[in-house]
mmCIF file of C-alpha atoms in Angstrom:
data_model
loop_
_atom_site.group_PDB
_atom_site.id
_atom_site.type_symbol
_atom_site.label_atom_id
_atom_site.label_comp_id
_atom_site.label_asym_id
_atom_site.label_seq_id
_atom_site.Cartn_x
_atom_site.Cartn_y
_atom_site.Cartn_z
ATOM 1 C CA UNK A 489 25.082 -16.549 27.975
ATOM 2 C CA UNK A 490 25.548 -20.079 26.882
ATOM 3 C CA UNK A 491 23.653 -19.613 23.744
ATOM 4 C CA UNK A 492 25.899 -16.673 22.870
ATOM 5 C CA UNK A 493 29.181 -18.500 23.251
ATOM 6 C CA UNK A 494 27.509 -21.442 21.283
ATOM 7 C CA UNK A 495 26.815 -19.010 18.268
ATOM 8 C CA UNK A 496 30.302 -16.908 18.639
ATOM 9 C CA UNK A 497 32.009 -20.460 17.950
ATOM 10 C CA UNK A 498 29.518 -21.004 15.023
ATOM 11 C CA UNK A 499 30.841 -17.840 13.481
ATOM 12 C CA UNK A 500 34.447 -18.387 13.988
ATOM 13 C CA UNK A 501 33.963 -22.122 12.608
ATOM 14 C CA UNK A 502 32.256 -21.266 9.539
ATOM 15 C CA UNK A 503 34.830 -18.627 9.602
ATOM 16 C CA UNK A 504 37.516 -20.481 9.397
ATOM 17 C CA UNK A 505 36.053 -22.463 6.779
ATOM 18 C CA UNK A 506 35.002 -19.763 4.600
ATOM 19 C CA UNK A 507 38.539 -18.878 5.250
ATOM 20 C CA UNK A 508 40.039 -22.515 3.972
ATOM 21 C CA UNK A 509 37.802 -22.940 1.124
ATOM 22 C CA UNK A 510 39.003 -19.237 -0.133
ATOM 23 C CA UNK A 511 42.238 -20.431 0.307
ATOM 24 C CA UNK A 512 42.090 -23.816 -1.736
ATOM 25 C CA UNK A 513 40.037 -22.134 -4.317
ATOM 26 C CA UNK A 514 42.755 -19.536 -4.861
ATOM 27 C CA UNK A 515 46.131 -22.718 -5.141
ATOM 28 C CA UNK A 516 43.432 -23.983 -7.415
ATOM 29 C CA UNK A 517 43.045 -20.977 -9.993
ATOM 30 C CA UNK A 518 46.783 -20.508 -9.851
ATOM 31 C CA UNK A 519 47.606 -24.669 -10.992
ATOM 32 C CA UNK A 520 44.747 -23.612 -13.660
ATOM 33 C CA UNK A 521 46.297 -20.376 -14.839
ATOM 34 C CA UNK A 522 50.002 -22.514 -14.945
ATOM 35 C CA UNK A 523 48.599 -25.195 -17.243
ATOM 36 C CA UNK A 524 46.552 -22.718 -19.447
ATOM 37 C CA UNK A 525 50.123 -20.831 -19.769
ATOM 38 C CA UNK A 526 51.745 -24.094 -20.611
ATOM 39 C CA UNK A 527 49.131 -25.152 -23.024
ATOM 40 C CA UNK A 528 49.168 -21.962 -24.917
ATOM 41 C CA UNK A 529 53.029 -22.212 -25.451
ATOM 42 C CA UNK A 530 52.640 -26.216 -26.415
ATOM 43 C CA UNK A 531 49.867 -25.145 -29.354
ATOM 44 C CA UNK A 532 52.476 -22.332 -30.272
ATOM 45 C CA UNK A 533 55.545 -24.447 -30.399
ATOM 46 C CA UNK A 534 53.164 -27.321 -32.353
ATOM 47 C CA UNK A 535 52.305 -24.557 -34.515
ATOM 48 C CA UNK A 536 56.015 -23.926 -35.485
ATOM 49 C CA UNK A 537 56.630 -27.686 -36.213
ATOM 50 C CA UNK A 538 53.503 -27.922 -38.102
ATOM 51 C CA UNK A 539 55.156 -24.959 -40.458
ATOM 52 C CA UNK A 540 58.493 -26.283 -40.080
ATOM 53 C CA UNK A 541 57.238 -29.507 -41.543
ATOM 54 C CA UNK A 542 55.231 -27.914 -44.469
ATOM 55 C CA UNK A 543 58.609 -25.905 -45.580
ATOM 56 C CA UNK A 544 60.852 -29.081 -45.291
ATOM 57 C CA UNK A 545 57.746 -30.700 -47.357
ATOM 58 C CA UNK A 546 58.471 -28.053 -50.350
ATOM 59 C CA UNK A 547 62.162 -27.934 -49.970
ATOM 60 C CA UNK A 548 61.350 -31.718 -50.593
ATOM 61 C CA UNK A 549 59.715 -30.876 -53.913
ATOM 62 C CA UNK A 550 62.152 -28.201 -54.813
ATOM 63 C CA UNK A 551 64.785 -30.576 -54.577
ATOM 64 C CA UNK A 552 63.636 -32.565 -57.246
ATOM 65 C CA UNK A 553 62.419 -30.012 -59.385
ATOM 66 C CA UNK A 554 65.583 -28.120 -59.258
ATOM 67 C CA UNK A 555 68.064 -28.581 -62.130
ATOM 68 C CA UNK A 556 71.081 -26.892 -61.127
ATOM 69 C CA UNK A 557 73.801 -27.993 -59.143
ATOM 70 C CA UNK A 558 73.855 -24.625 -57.010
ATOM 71 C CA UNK A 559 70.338 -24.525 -56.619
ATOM 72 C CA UNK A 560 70.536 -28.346 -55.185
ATOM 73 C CA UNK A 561 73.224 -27.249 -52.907
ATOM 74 C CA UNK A 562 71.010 -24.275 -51.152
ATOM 75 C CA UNK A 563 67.969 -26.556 -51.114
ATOM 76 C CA UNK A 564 69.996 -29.298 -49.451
ATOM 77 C CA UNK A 565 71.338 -26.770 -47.266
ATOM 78 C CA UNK A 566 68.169 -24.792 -46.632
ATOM 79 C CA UNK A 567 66.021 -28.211 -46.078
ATOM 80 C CA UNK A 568 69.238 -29.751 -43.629
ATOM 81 C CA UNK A 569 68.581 -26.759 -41.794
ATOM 82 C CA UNK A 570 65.040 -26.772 -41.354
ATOM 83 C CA UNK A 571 65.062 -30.557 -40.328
ATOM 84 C CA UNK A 572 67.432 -29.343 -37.417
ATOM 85 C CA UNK A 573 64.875 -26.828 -36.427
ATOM 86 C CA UNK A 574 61.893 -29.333 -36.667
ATOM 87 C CA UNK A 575 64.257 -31.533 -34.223
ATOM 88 C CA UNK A 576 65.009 -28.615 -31.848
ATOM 89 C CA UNK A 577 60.894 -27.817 -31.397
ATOM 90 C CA UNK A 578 60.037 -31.336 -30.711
ATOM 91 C CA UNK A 579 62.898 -31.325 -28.184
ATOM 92 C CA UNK A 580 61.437 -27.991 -26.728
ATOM 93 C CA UNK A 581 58.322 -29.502 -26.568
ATOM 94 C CA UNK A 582 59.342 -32.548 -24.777
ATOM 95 C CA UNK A 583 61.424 -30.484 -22.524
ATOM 96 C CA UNK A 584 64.691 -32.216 -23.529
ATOM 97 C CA UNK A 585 66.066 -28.442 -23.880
ATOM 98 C CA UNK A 586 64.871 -26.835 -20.563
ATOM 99 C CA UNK A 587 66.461 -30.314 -18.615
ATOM 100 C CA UNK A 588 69.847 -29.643 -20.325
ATOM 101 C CA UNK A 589 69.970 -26.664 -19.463
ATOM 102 C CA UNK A 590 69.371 -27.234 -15.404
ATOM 103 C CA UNK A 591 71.901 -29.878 -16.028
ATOM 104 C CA UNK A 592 74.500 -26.958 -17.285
ATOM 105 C CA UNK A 593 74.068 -25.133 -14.345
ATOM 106 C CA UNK A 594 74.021 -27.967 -11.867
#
């Protein structure tokens, strides 16, 4: 009789650590899937500034090249614009945005 109780409390312990392990492993694949999520959209928005910077590069060129007075107009315009841009992805990707926002609504 003894032995029995002694190996119904072996079950339930190893139980109840099967039980906690499944657990932990589970918080842990959820933190993983999180940062995989947030990695992904980090390469994407680096991505964007990486062709944000390559466009301000040739509206950089342009600009010189250009001989007209209109055309240097649109290129200043077009290259102000994209320089806002680049500023507004580095401030997503810093989280600057996302902050401001909770700040709105506070």
């Amino acid at each position: 009789m003894r032995n029995v109780l002694f190996y119904i409390a072996g079950a339930a312990t190893v139980g109840a650590f099967f039980t906690l392990w499944c657990a932990v492993a589970v918080q842990r694949v959820r933190k993983e899937s999180e940062a995989s999520k947030y990695g992904e959209l980090c390469a994407r928005i680096q991505k964007q500034i990486d062709e944000t910077r390559m466009r301000i590069s040739s509206v950089k060129m342009q600009l010189h090249i250009a001989d007209h007075a209109l055309d240097q107009a649109l290129l200043q315009w077009k290259y102000e614009y994209l320089m806002k841009q680049e500023q507004w992805l580095v401030e997503l990707m810093c989280g600057k945005i996302e902050e401001e926002k909770q700040e709105e609504k506070q």
